CSV table of C-alpha atoms and ligand atoms in Angstrom, one decimal:
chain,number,residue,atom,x,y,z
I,639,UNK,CA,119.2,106.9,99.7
I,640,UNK,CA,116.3,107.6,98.3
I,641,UNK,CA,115.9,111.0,96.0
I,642,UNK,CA,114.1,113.2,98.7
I,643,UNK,CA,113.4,116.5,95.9
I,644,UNK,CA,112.4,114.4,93.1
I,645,UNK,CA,109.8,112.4,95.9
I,646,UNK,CA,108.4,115.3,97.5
I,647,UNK,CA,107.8,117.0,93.8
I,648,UNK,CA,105.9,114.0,93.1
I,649,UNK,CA,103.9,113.6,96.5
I,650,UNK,CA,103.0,117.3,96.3
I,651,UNK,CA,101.3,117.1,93.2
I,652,UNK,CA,99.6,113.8,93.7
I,653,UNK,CA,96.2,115.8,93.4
I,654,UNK,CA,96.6,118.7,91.5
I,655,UNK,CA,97.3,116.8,88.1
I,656,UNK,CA,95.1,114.0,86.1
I,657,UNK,CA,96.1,110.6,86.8
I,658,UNK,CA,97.2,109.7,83.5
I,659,UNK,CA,100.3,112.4,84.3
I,660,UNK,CA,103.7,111.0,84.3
I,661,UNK,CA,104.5,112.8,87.7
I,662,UNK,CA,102.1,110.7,89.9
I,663,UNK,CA,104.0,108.1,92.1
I,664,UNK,CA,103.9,105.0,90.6
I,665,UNK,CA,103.1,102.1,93.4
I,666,UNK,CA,103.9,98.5,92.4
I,667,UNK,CA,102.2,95.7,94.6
I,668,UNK,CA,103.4,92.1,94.6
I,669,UNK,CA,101.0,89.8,95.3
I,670,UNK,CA,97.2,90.1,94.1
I,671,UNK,CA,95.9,87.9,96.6
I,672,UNK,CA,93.2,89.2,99.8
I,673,UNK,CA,95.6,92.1,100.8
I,674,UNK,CA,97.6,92.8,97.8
I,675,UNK,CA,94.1,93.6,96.0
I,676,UNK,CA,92.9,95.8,98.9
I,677,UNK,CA,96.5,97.6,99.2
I,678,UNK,CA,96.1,98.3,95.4
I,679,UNK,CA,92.6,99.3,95.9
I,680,UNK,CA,93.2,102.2,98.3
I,681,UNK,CA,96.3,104.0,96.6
I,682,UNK,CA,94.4,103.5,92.9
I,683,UNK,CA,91.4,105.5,94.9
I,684,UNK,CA,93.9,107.9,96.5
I,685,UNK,CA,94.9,108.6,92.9
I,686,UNK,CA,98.2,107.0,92.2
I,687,UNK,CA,99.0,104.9,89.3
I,688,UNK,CA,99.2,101.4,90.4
I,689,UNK,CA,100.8,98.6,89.0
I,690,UNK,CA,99.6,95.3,90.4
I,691,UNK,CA,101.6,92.5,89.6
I,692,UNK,CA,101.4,88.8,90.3
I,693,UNK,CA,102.7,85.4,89.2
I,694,UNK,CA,99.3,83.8,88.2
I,695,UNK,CA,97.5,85.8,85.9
I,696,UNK,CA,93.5,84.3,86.9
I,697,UNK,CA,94.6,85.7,90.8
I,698,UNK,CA,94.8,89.1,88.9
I,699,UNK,CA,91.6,89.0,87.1
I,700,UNK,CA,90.3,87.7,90.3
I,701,UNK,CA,91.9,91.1,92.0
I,702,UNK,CA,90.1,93.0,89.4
I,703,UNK,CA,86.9,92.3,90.0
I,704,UNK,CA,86.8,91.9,93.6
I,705,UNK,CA,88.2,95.5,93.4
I,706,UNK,CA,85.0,96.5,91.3
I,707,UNK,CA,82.8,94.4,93.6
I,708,UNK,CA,84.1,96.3,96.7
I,709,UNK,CA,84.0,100.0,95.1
I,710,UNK,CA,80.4,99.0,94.2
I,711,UNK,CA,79.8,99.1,97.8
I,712,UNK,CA,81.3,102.2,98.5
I,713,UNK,CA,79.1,104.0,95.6
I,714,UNK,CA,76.4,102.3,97.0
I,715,UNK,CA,77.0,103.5,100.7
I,716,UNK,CA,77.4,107.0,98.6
I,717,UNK,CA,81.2,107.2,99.8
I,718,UNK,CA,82.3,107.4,96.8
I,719,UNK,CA,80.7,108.6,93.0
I,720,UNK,CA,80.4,106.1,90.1
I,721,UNK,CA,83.1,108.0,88.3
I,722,UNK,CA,85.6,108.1,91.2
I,723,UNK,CA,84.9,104.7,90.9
I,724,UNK,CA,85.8,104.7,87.1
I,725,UNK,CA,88.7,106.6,87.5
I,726,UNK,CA,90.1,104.0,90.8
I,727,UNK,CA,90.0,101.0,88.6
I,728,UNK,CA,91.8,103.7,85.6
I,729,UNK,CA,94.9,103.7,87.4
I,730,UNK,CA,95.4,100.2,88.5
I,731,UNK,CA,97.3,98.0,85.6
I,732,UNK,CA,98.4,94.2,85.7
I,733,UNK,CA,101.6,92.8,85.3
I,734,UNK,CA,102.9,89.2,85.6
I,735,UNK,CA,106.4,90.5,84.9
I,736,UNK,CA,107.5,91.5,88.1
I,737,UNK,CA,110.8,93.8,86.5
I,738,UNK,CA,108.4,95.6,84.2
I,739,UNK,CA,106.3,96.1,86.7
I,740,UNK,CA,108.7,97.9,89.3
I,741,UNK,CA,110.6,99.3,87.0
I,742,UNK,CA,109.1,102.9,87.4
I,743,UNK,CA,107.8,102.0,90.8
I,744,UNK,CA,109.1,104.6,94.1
I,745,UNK,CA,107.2,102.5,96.2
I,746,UNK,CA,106.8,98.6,95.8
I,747,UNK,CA,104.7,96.6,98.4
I,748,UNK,CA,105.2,93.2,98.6
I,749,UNK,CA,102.1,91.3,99.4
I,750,UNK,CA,102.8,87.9,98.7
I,751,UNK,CA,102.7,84.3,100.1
I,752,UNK,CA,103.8,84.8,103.9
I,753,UNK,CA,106.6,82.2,103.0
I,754,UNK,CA,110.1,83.6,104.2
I,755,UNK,CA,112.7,82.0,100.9
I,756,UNK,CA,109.7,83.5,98.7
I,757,UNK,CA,109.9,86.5,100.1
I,758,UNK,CA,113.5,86.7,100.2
I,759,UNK,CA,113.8,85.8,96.7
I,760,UNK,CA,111.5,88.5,95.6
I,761,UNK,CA,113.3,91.1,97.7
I,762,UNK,CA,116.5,90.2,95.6
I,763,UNK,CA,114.6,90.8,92.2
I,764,UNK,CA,113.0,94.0,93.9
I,765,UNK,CA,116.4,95.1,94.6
I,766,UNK,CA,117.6,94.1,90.9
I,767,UNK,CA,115.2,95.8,89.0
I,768,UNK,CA,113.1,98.7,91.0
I,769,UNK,CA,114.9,102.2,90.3
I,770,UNK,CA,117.7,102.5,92.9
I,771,UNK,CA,115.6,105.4,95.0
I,772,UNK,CA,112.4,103.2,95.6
I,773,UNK,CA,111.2,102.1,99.1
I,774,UNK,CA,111.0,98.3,99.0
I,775,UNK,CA,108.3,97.7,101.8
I,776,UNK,CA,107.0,94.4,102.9
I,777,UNK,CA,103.4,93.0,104.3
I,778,UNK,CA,104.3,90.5,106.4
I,779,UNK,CA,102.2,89.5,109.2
I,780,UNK,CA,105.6,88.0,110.8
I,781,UNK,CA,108.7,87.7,109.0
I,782,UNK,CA,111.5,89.1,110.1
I,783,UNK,CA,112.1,92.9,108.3
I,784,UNK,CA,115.9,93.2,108.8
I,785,UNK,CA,116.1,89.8,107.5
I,786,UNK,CA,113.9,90.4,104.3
I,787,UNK,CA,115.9,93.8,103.9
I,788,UNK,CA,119.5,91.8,104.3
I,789,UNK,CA,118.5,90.4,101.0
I,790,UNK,CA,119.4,93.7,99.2
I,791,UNK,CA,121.9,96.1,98.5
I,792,UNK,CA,119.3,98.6,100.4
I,793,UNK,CA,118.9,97.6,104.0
I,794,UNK,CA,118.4,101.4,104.8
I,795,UNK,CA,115.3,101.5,101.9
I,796,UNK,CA,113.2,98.5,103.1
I,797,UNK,CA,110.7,99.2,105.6
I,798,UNK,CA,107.1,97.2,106.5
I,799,UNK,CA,104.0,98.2,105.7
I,800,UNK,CA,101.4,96.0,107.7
I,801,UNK,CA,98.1,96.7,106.7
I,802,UNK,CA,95.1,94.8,108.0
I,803,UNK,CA,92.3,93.2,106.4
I,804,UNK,CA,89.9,94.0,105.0
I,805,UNK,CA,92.7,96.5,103.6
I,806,UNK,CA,89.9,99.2,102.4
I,807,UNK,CA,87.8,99.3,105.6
I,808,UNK,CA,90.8,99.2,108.7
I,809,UNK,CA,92.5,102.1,109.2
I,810,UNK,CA,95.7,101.3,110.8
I,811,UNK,CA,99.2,100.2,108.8
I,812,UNK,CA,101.6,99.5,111.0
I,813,UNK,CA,105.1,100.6,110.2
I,814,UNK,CA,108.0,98.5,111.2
I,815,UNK,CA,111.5,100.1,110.8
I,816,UNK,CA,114.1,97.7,110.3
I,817,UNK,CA,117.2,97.6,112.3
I,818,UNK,CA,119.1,99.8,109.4
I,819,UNK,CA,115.5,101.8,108.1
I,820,UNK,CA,116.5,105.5,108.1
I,821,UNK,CA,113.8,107.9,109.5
I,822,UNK,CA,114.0,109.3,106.2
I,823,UNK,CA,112.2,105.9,105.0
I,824,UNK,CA,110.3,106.0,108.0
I,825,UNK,CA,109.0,109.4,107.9
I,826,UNK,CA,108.2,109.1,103.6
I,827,UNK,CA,106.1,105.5,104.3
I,828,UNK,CA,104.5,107.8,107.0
I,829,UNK,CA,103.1,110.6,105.0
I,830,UNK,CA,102.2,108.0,102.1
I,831,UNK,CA,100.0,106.2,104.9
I,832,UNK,CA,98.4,109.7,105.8
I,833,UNK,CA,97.6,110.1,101.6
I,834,UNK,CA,95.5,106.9,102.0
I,835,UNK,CA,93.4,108.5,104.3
I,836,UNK,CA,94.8,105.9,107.5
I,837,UNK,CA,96.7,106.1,110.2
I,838,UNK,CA,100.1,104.7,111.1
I,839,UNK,CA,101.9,103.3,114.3
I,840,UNK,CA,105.5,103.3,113.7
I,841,UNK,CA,107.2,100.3,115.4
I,842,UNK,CA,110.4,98.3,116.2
I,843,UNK,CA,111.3,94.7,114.3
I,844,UNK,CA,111.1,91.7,117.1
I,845,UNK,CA,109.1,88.7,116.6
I,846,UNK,CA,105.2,89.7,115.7
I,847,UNK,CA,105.6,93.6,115.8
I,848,UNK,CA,102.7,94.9,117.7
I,849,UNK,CA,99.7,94.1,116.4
I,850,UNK,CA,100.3,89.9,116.2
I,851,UNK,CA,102.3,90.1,119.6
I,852,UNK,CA,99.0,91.5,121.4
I,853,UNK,CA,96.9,90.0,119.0
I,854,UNK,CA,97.5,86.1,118.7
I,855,UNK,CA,98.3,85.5,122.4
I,856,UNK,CA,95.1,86.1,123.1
I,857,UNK,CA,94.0,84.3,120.6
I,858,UNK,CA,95.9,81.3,121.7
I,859,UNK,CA,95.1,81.7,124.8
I,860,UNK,CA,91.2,81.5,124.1
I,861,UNK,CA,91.7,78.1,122.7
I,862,UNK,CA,93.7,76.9,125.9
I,863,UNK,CA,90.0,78.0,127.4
I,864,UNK,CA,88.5,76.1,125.4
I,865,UNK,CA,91.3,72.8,125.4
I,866,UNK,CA,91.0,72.7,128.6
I,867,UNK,CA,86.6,72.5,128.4
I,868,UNK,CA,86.7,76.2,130.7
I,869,UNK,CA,84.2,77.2,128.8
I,870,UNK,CA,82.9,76.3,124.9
I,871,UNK,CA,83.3,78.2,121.8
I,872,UNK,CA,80.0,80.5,122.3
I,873,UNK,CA,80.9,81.7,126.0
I,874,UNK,CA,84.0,82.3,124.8
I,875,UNK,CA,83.4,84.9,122.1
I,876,UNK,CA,80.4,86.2,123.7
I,877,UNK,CA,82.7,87.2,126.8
I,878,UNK,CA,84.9,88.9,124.5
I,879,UNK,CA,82.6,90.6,122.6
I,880,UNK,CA,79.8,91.4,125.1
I,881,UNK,CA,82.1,91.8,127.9
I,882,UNK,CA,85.2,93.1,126.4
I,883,UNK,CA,83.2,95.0,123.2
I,884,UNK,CA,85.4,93.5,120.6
I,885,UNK,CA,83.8,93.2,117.4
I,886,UNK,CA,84.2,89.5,117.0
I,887,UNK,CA,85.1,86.6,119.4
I,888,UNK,CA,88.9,85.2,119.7
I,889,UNK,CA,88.0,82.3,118.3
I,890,UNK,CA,86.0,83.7,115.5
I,891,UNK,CA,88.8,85.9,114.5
I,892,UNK,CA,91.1,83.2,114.7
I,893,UNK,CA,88.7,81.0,111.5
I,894,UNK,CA,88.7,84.7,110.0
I,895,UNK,CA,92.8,84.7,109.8
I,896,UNK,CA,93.5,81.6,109.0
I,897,UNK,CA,94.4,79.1,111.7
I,898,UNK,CA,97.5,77.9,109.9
I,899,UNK,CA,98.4,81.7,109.7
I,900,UNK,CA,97.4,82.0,113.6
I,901,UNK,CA,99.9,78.6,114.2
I,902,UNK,CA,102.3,80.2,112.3
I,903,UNK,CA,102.7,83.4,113.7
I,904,UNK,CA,102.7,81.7,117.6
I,905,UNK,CA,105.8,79.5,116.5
I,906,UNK,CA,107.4,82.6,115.4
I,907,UNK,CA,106.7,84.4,118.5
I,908,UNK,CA,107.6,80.9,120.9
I,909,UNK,CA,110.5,80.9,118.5
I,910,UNK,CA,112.0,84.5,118.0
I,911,UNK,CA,111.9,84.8,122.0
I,912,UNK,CA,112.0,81.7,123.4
I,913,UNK,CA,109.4,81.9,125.8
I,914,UNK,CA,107.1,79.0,127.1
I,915,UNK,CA,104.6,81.7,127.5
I,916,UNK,CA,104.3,81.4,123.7
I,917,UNK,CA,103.8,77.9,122.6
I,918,UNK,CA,101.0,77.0,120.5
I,919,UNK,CA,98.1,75.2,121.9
I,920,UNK,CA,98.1,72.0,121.3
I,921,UNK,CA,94.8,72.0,120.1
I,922,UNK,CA,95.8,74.7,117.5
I,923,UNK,CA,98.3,72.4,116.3
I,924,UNK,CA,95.8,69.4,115.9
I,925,UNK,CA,92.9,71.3,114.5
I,926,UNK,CA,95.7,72.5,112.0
I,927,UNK,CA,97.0,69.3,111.2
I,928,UNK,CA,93.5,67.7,110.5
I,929,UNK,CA,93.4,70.6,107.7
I,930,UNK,CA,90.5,72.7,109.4
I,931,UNK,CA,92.0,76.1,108.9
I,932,UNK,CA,88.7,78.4,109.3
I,933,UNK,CA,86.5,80.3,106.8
I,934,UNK,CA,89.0,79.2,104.0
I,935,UNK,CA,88.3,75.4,104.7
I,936,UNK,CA,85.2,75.7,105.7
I,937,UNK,CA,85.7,74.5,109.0
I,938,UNK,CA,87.3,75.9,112.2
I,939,UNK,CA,85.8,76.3,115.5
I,940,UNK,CA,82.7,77.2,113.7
I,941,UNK,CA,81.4,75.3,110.6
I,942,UNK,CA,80.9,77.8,107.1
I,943,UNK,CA,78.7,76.9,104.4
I,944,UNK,CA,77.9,78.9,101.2
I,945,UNK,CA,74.8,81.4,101.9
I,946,UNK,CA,75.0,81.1,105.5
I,947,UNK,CA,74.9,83.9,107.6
I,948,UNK,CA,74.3,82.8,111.1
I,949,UNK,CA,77.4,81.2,113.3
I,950,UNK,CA,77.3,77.6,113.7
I,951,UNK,CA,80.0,75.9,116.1
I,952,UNK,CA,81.7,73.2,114.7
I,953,UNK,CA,80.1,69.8,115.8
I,954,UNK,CA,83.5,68.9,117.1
I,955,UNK,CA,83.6,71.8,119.7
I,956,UNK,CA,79.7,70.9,120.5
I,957,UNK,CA,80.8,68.5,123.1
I,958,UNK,CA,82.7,71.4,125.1
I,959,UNK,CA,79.1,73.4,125.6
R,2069,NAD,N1,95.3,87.8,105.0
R,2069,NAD,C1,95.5,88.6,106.1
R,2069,NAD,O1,94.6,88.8,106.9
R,2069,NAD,C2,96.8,89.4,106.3
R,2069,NAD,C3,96.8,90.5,107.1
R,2069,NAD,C4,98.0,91.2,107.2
R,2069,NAD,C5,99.1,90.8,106.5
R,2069,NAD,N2,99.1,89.7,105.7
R,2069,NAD,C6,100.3,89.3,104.9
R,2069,NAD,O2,100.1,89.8,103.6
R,2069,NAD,C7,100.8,88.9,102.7
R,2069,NAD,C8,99.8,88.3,101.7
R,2069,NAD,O3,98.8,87.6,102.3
R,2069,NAD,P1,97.4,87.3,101.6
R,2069,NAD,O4,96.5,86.8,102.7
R,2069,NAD,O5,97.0,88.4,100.7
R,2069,NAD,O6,97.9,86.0,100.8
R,2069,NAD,P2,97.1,85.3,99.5
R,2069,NAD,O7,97.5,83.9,99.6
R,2069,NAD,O8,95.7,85.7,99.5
R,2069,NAD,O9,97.9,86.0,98.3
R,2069,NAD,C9,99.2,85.8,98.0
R,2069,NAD,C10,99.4,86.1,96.5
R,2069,NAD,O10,100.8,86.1,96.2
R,2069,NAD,C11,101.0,85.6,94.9
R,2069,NAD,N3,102.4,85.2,94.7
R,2069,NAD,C12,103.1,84.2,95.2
R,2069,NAD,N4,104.3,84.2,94.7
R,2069,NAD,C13,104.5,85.3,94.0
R,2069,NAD,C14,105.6,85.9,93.3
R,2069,NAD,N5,106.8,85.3,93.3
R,2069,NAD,N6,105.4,87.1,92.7
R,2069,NAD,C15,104.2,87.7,92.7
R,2069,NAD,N7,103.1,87.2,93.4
R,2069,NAD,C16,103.3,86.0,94.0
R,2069,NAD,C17,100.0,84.5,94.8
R,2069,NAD,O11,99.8,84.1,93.5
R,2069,NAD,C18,98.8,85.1,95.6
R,2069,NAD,O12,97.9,85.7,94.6
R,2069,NAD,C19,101.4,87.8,103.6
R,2069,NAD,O13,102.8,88.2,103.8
R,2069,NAD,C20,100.6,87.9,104.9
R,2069,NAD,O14,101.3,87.5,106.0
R,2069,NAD,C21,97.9,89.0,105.5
């Protein structure tokens, strides 16, 4: 269980006391990739002391400065003052040593590799060397929670965390109790999320949660529209975002995530229930398989190039307008 009195001391005096003091909750995050440097971002600016830890040191350097980059833009929008800025990146330390760097930790948030024996192998050293109070919360997108939390001696302690990305600019996390998460867990997690300045939907632990069992049927379901030449890859989005007022198009969103991330999360779904109604398209697949993943290949259903701004469809989806 973890050591309500000794938490709520802590969480009460987050912002009464310089951040140097011992008494400010010390956050670990695993994973310095696009959300574990986001994730670290917003508690280092909500003024706890942040460890950020990861197994390849250049991917923390990397954190750092894309850290900097983005408080940069928050001074320059005025949101924030050059010296909050100052003290944000003051409280965030590296670590490659993952023990050292939970050690202290009442909170660790795993934000690595969405890879499940990764994550369960973590979740074992978590449980090894993070104090034996600490919340042990995960990032997934999909893995399974109970499963992640069978992997330690604190089933009751493990909780997720799912924050969205960009982590500094969305403002939900949503919270995904385990089948043995105590609503003591649930309720701390809760009023750590309000600290941030965001806002959390607590959920239940089946295949995609919420947000990615709303989120990439649709999704799907856009390139079926466009598999089976319905429409092309402009009508599409523009529907959804003209029509619908969604900030970006299905398929846009879908080069945004990651279409190997998108594939993945539909087999877990078509999987973890079953259900015809969830199996990939099969274009998905292919377009996978060929290695066009989105943004981070540079090809998707649109095609990305350094500099440019304007959306260009992918000369393979041309034929479908
Ligand atoms: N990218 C998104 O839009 C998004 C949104 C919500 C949730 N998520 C979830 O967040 C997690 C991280 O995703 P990401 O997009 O930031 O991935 P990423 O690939 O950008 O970063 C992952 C990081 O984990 C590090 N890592 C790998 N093994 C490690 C280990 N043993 N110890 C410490 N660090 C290790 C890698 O070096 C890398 O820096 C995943 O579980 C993903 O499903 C991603």
């Amino acid at each position: 269980m973890i050591d309500d009195s000794n938490f709520l001391q802590q969480e009460q005096t987050v912002n009464l006391i310089p951040h140097t003091s011992q008494l400010i909750p010390q956050i670990a995050v695993v994973g310095a990739g696009t959300m574990g440097n986001g994730i670290a971002h917003v508690f280092a600016q909500a003024r706890f002391a942040v460890t950020l830890i990861d197994v390849n040191v250049q991917q923390l350097d990397k954190a750092i400065q894309t850290i900097s980059k983005n408080l940069d833009r928050q001074v320059a929008k005025g949101s924030l003052t050059e010296n909050d800025k100052a003290t944000t990146l003051n409280n965030i330390i590296i670590e490659t040593d993952l023990s050292l760097g939970v050690k202290d930790a009442v909170l660790v948030i795993e934000a690595a590799t969405e890879n499940t024996e990764l994550k369960l192998r973590i979740f074992k050293q978590l449980d090894e060397a993070a104090p034996k109070s600490a919340i042990l919360a995960t990032n997934t997108s999909s893995i399974s929670i109970t499963k992640i939390a069978a992997a330690t001696s604190r089933p009751a302690q493990v909780i997720g965390m799912h924050f969205m990305n960009p982590v500094p600019v969305m403002k939900l996390v949503e919270i995904i109790n385990g089948y043995a998460t105590t609503k003591e867990v649930t309720d701390t997690i809760v009023g750590f999320t309000r600290q941030l300045g965001k806002v959390s939907c607590v959920v239940n632990d089946y295949p995609g949660f919420i947000a990615n069992r709303i989120l990439m049927p649709m999704i799907n379901e856009a390139i079926y529209s466009l598999y089976e030449g319905v429409a092309g890859v402009e009508a599409i989005d523009n529907i959804m975002k003209l029509g619908m007022a969604h900030p970006m198009g299905p398929l846009q969103l879908a080069d945004f995530i990651g279409l190997d991330i998108c594939l993945s999360i539909m087999n877990v779904l078509y999987q973890g229930f079953g259900n015809q109604k969830y199996a990939p398209c099969p274009l998905l697949v292919n377009i996978v398989a060929a290695g066009n993943l989105g943004v981070k290949s540079g090809e998707g259903f649109y095609a990305y190039s350094a500099g440019r701004k304007e959306l260009v469809v992918s000369e393979r989806f041309m034929k479908f307008l």
